[in-house]
Amino acid sequence: ITLTREGSVVDIESATQGSYDPVIPPNLHDHLLQTGENKTIQCTKWSYVQIREVHKRRYLLRHCALEVFSNDGQSLFLIFHLQQRDRIYQKLFSLARPSDQ
């Protein structure tokens, strides 16, 4: 669910492109350039063996997020399109070691 520029509440899947501002810009680097913000974009990289847990989560009341926990206590909250989240979860689960499942 999102709020359109006209003030209506609509399902984001049925909203027309450009009728709402994304909560998370699709291309953060371009967004920062457009707004003139001078920020550094940080990239985090973990190997599969560093991932301790992965949980499906909700974001803005939608089942579209994953929370990934590493062995060193860090966590990432990742937001996807609805169909992508389950595919990525299954891929991570298929790569898990048998003793971890």
Short mmCIF file of N, CA and C in Angstrom, two decimals:
data_model
loop_
_atom_site.label_atom_id
_atom_site.label_comp_id
_atom_site.label_asym_id
_atom_site.label_seq_id
_atom_site.Cartn_x
_atom_site.Cartn_y
_atom_site.Cartn_z
N ILE A 1 0.86 -1.18 0.00
CA ILE A 1 0.00 0.00 0.00
C ILE A 1 0.90 1.23 0.00
N THR A 2 0.52 2.24 -0.78
CA THR A 2 1.29 3.47 -0.84
C THR A 2 0.35 4.66 -0.95
N LEU A 3 0.90 5.82 -0.74
CA LEU A 3 0.15 7.06 -0.84
C LEU A 3 0.53 7.74 -2.15
N THR A 4 -0.47 8.02 -3.01
CA THR A 4 -0.18 8.68 -4.28
C THR A 4 0.05 10.16 -4.05
N ARG A 5 0.55 10.82 -5.07
CA ARG A 5 0.81 12.26 -4.97
C ARG A 5 -0.48 13.05 -4.80
N GLU A 6 -1.61 12.47 -5.23
CA GLU A 6 -2.92 13.14 -5.06
C GLU A 6 -3.52 12.91 -3.68
N GLY A 7 -2.87 12.02 -2.88
CA GLY A 7 -3.34 11.78 -1.52
C GLY A 7 -4.18 10.54 -1.37
N SER A 8 -4.35 9.73 -2.42
CA SER A 8 -5.12 8.49 -2.34
C SER A 8 -4.24 7.36 -1.84
N VAL A 9 -4.85 6.42 -1.14
CA VAL A 9 -4.15 5.22 -0.70
C VAL A 9 -4.49 4.11 -1.68
N VAL A 10 -3.44 3.52 -2.30
CA VAL A 10 -3.65 2.47 -3.31
C VAL A 10 -2.67 1.33 -3.10
N ASP A 11 -2.99 0.17 -3.69
CA ASP A 11 -2.07 -0.95 -3.69
C ASP A 11 -0.94 -0.61 -4.65
N ILE A 12 0.29 -0.75 -4.21
CA ILE A 12 1.44 -0.35 -5.01
C ILE A 12 1.55 -1.16 -6.30
N GLU A 13 1.06 -2.41 -6.29
CA GLU A 13 1.12 -3.25 -7.49
C GLU A 13 0.19 -2.72 -8.58
N SER A 14 -0.89 -2.05 -8.21
CA SER A 14 -1.83 -1.54 -9.21
C SER A 14 -1.63 -0.05 -9.50
N ALA A 15 -0.74 0.61 -8.78
CA ALA A 15 -0.48 2.04 -9.00
C ALA A 15 0.30 2.23 -10.30
N THR A 16 -0.01 3.28 -11.01
CA THR A 16 0.70 3.55 -12.25
C THR A 16 2.07 4.15 -11.94
N GLN A 17 3.02 3.84 -12.83
CA GLN A 17 4.38 4.35 -12.65
C GLN A 17 4.37 5.88 -12.63
N GLY A 18 5.02 6.46 -11.66
CA GLY A 18 5.11 7.91 -11.56
C GLY A 18 3.98 8.55 -10.78
N SER A 19 2.99 7.74 -10.33
CA SER A 19 1.88 8.32 -9.57
C SER A 19 2.19 8.41 -8.08
N TYR A 20 3.33 7.86 -7.67
CA TYR A 20 3.72 7.89 -6.26
C TYR A 20 5.24 8.00 -6.18
N ASP A 21 5.72 8.45 -5.05
CA ASP A 21 7.16 8.51 -4.80
C ASP A 21 7.55 7.22 -4.09
N PRO A 22 8.56 6.51 -4.59
CA PRO A 22 8.95 5.26 -3.93
C PRO A 22 9.51 5.54 -2.54
N VAL A 23 9.23 4.62 -1.62
CA VAL A 23 9.76 4.74 -0.27
C VAL A 23 11.28 4.60 -0.32
N ILE A 24 11.74 3.64 -1.11
CA ILE A 24 13.16 3.45 -1.34
C ILE A 24 13.39 3.65 -2.83
N PRO A 25 14.16 4.64 -3.22
CA PRO A 25 14.38 4.90 -4.64
C PRO A 25 14.95 3.67 -5.34
N PRO A 26 14.44 3.36 -6.57
CA PRO A 26 14.93 2.18 -7.28
C PRO A 26 16.42 2.24 -7.58
N ASN A 27 16.96 3.41 -7.79
CA ASN A 27 18.39 3.54 -8.02
C ASN A 27 18.90 4.64 -7.10
N LEU A 28 19.38 4.24 -5.96
CA LEU A 28 19.77 5.19 -4.91
C LEU A 28 20.84 6.16 -5.38
N HIS A 29 21.80 5.68 -6.15
CA HIS A 29 22.88 6.55 -6.63
C HIS A 29 22.33 7.69 -7.47
N ASP A 30 21.43 7.38 -8.43
CA ASP A 30 20.82 8.43 -9.26
C ASP A 30 19.98 9.38 -8.41
N HIS A 31 19.28 8.83 -7.41
CA HIS A 31 18.46 9.66 -6.53
C HIS A 31 19.33 10.66 -5.76
N LEU A 32 20.46 10.21 -5.26
CA LEU A 32 21.36 11.11 -4.52
C LEU A 32 21.92 12.19 -5.43
N LEU A 33 22.21 11.83 -6.69
CA LEU A 33 22.70 12.83 -7.63
C LEU A 33 21.63 13.88 -7.94
N GLN A 34 20.38 13.45 -8.09
CA GLN A 34 19.28 14.37 -8.39
C GLN A 34 19.01 15.32 -7.24
N THR A 35 19.11 14.82 -6.02
CA THR A 35 18.81 15.66 -4.85
C THR A 35 20.01 16.49 -4.42
N GLY A 36 21.18 16.21 -4.99
CA GLY A 36 22.37 16.96 -4.64
C GLY A 36 23.00 16.53 -3.33
N GLU A 37 22.52 15.43 -2.76
CA GLU A 37 23.09 14.95 -1.50
C GLU A 37 24.46 14.34 -1.77
N ASN A 38 25.37 14.62 -0.88
CA ASN A 38 26.73 14.10 -1.02
C ASN A 38 26.93 13.03 0.05
N LYS A 39 26.48 11.80 -0.25
CA LYS A 39 26.61 10.71 0.70
C LYS A 39 27.38 9.57 0.08
N THR A 40 28.03 8.80 0.90
CA THR A 40 28.74 7.62 0.45
C THR A 40 27.80 6.43 0.53
N ILE A 41 27.75 5.64 -0.53
CA ILE A 41 26.93 4.44 -0.54
C ILE A 41 27.79 3.29 -0.07
N GLN A 42 27.34 2.60 0.97
CA GLN A 42 28.10 1.51 1.56
C GLN A 42 27.59 0.17 1.04
N CYS A 43 28.50 -0.70 0.69
CA CYS A 43 28.16 -2.04 0.22
C CYS A 43 28.61 -3.05 1.27
N THR A 44 27.73 -3.96 1.62
CA THR A 44 28.06 -5.01 2.58
C THR A 44 28.06 -6.34 1.85
N LYS A 45 29.08 -7.13 2.08
CA LYS A 45 29.20 -8.42 1.40
C LYS A 45 29.51 -9.49 2.44
N TRP A 46 28.71 -10.56 2.43
CA TRP A 46 28.92 -11.70 3.31
C TRP A 46 29.03 -12.96 2.48
N SER A 47 29.85 -13.90 2.91
CA SER A 47 29.85 -15.22 2.26
C SER A 47 28.69 -16.02 2.85
N TYR A 48 28.29 -17.08 2.16
CA TYR A 48 27.16 -17.88 2.64
C TYR A 48 27.43 -18.49 4.01
N VAL A 49 28.68 -18.84 4.28
CA VAL A 49 28.99 -19.46 5.58
C VAL A 49 28.88 -18.46 6.73
N GLN A 50 28.89 -17.17 6.46
CA GLN A 50 28.75 -16.15 7.50
C GLN A 50 27.28 -15.91 7.87
N ILE A 51 26.35 -16.38 7.04
CA ILE A 51 24.92 -16.17 7.31
C ILE A 51 24.45 -17.18 8.34
N ARG A 52 23.95 -16.68 9.47
CA ARG A 52 23.47 -17.55 10.53
C ARG A 52 21.98 -17.86 10.39
N GLU A 53 21.18 -16.83 10.09
CA GLU A 53 19.74 -17.00 9.99
C GLU A 53 19.18 -16.07 8.92
N VAL A 54 18.07 -16.49 8.31
CA VAL A 54 17.32 -15.65 7.39
C VAL A 54 15.85 -15.81 7.74
N HIS A 55 15.17 -14.68 7.95
CA HIS A 55 13.75 -14.72 8.32
C HIS A 55 12.94 -13.86 7.36
N LYS A 56 11.78 -14.38 6.98
CA LYS A 56 10.85 -13.59 6.19
C LYS A 56 10.23 -12.55 7.11
N ARG A 57 10.12 -11.32 6.61
CA ARG A 57 9.57 -10.23 7.41
C ARG A 57 8.55 -9.44 6.58
N ARG A 58 7.80 -8.61 7.28
CA ARG A 58 6.89 -7.68 6.63
C ARG A 58 7.47 -6.28 6.67
N TYR A 59 7.17 -5.51 5.64
CA TYR A 59 7.57 -4.11 5.56
C TYR A 59 6.37 -3.34 5.06
N LEU A 60 5.95 -2.33 5.80
CA LEU A 60 4.75 -1.56 5.49
C LEU A 60 3.54 -2.49 5.31
N LEU A 61 3.42 -3.48 6.20
CA LEU A 61 2.34 -4.46 6.24
C LEU A 61 2.30 -5.39 5.04
N ARG A 62 3.37 -5.44 4.27
CA ARG A 62 3.44 -6.33 3.10
C ARG A 62 4.52 -7.37 3.33
N HIS A 63 4.28 -8.57 2.88
CA HIS A 63 5.24 -9.67 3.02
C HIS A 63 6.27 -9.56 1.90
N CYS A 64 7.22 -8.65 2.06
CA CYS A 64 8.17 -8.38 0.98
C CYS A 64 9.60 -8.18 1.47
N ALA A 65 9.90 -8.58 2.69
CA ALA A 65 11.24 -8.31 3.25
C ALA A 65 11.87 -9.57 3.81
N LEU A 66 13.19 -9.52 3.91
CA LEU A 66 13.97 -10.56 4.57
C LEU A 66 14.88 -9.89 5.58
N GLU A 67 15.09 -10.56 6.69
CA GLU A 67 16.10 -10.11 7.65
C GLU A 67 17.17 -11.18 7.71
N VAL A 68 18.40 -10.76 7.45
CA VAL A 68 19.54 -11.69 7.38
C VAL A 68 20.46 -11.38 8.55
N PHE A 69 20.80 -12.44 9.32
CA PHE A 69 21.68 -12.30 10.47
C PHE A 69 22.99 -13.00 10.18
N SER A 70 24.10 -12.35 10.54
CA SER A 70 25.41 -12.96 10.33
C SER A 70 25.94 -13.55 11.64
N ASN A 71 27.00 -14.33 11.53
CA ASN A 71 27.61 -14.95 12.71
C ASN A 71 28.21 -13.94 13.67
N ASP A 72 28.60 -12.76 13.18
CA ASP A 72 29.23 -11.76 14.05
C ASP A 72 28.22 -10.79 14.68
N GLY A 73 26.92 -11.09 14.55
CA GLY A 73 25.91 -10.27 15.21
C GLY A 73 25.31 -9.17 14.36
N GLN A 74 25.82 -8.95 13.16
CA GLN A 74 25.24 -7.94 12.29
C GLN A 74 23.95 -8.47 11.67
N SER A 75 23.10 -7.54 11.23
CA SER A 75 21.89 -7.95 10.52
C SER A 75 21.59 -6.95 9.41
N LEU A 76 20.90 -7.45 8.40
CA LEU A 76 20.45 -6.62 7.29
C LEU A 76 18.96 -6.81 7.12
N PHE A 77 18.25 -5.72 6.86
CA PHE A 77 16.83 -5.78 6.56
C PHE A 77 16.70 -5.42 5.09
N LEU A 78 16.30 -6.38 4.27
CA LEU A 78 16.25 -6.20 2.83
C LEU A 78 14.81 -6.20 2.34
N ILE A 79 14.48 -5.29 1.45
CA ILE A 79 13.13 -5.15 0.94
C ILE A 79 13.13 -5.45 -0.56
N PHE A 80 12.17 -6.27 -1.00
CA PHE A 80 12.09 -6.72 -2.38
C PHE A 80 10.68 -6.51 -2.93
N HIS A 81 10.53 -6.72 -4.23
CA HIS A 81 9.20 -6.86 -4.81
C HIS A 81 8.64 -8.17 -4.28
N LEU A 82 7.32 -8.28 -4.24
CA LEU A 82 6.69 -9.43 -3.60
C LEU A 82 7.19 -10.78 -4.13
N GLN A 83 7.28 -10.95 -5.44
CA GLN A 83 7.69 -12.22 -6.00
C GLN A 83 9.16 -12.51 -5.75
N GLN A 84 9.98 -11.50 -5.68
CA GLN A 84 11.42 -11.69 -5.51
C GLN A 84 11.78 -12.23 -4.13
N ARG A 85 11.07 -11.78 -3.11
CA ARG A 85 11.44 -12.17 -1.75
C ARG A 85 11.44 -13.67 -1.56
N ASP A 86 10.39 -14.34 -2.00
CA ASP A 86 10.30 -15.78 -1.79
C ASP A 86 11.33 -16.54 -2.62
N ARG A 87 11.62 -16.07 -3.83
CA ARG A 87 12.64 -16.72 -4.65
C ARG A 87 14.02 -16.60 -4.00
N ILE A 88 14.34 -15.43 -3.48
CA ILE A 88 15.64 -15.21 -2.83
C ILE A 88 15.73 -16.03 -1.54
N TYR A 89 14.65 -16.09 -0.80
CA TYR A 89 14.63 -16.90 0.43
C TYR A 89 14.89 -18.37 0.09
N GLN A 90 14.21 -18.89 -0.92
CA GLN A 90 14.40 -20.28 -1.32
C GLN A 90 15.84 -20.53 -1.78
N LYS A 91 16.41 -19.58 -2.51
CA LYS A 91 17.79 -19.72 -2.97
C LYS A 91 18.75 -19.78 -1.78
N LEU A 92 18.59 -18.88 -0.81
CA LEU A 92 19.44 -18.89 0.38
C LEU A 92 19.25 -20.19 1.17
N PHE A 93 18.01 -20.64 1.27
CA PHE A 93 17.73 -21.87 2.01
C PHE A 93 18.35 -23.08 1.31
N SER A 94 18.34 -23.09 -0.02
CA SER A 94 18.91 -24.22 -0.76
C SER A 94 20.44 -24.27 -0.62
N LEU A 95 21.05 -23.13 -0.32
CA LEU A 95 22.51 -23.07 -0.16
C LEU A 95 22.95 -23.36 1.28
N ALA A 96 21.98 -23.47 2.19
CA ALA A 96 22.32 -23.70 3.59
C ALA A 96 22.92 -25.10 3.76
N ARG A 97 23.83 -25.22 4.71
CA ARG A 97 24.42 -26.51 5.01
C ARG A 97 23.37 -27.41 5.65
N PRO A 98 23.38 -28.73 5.37
CA PRO A 98 22.36 -29.63 5.91
C PRO A 98 22.23 -29.58 7.43
N SER A 99 23.30 -29.36 8.15
CA SER A 99 23.23 -29.31 9.62
C SER A 99 22.52 -28.06 10.10
N ASP A 100 22.41 -27.03 9.24
CA ASP A 100 21.77 -25.77 9.64
C ASP A 100 20.28 -25.77 9.38
N GLN A 101 19.78 -26.69 8.59
CA GLN A 101 18.35 -26.67 8.20
C GLN A 101 17.46 -27.25 9.24
#
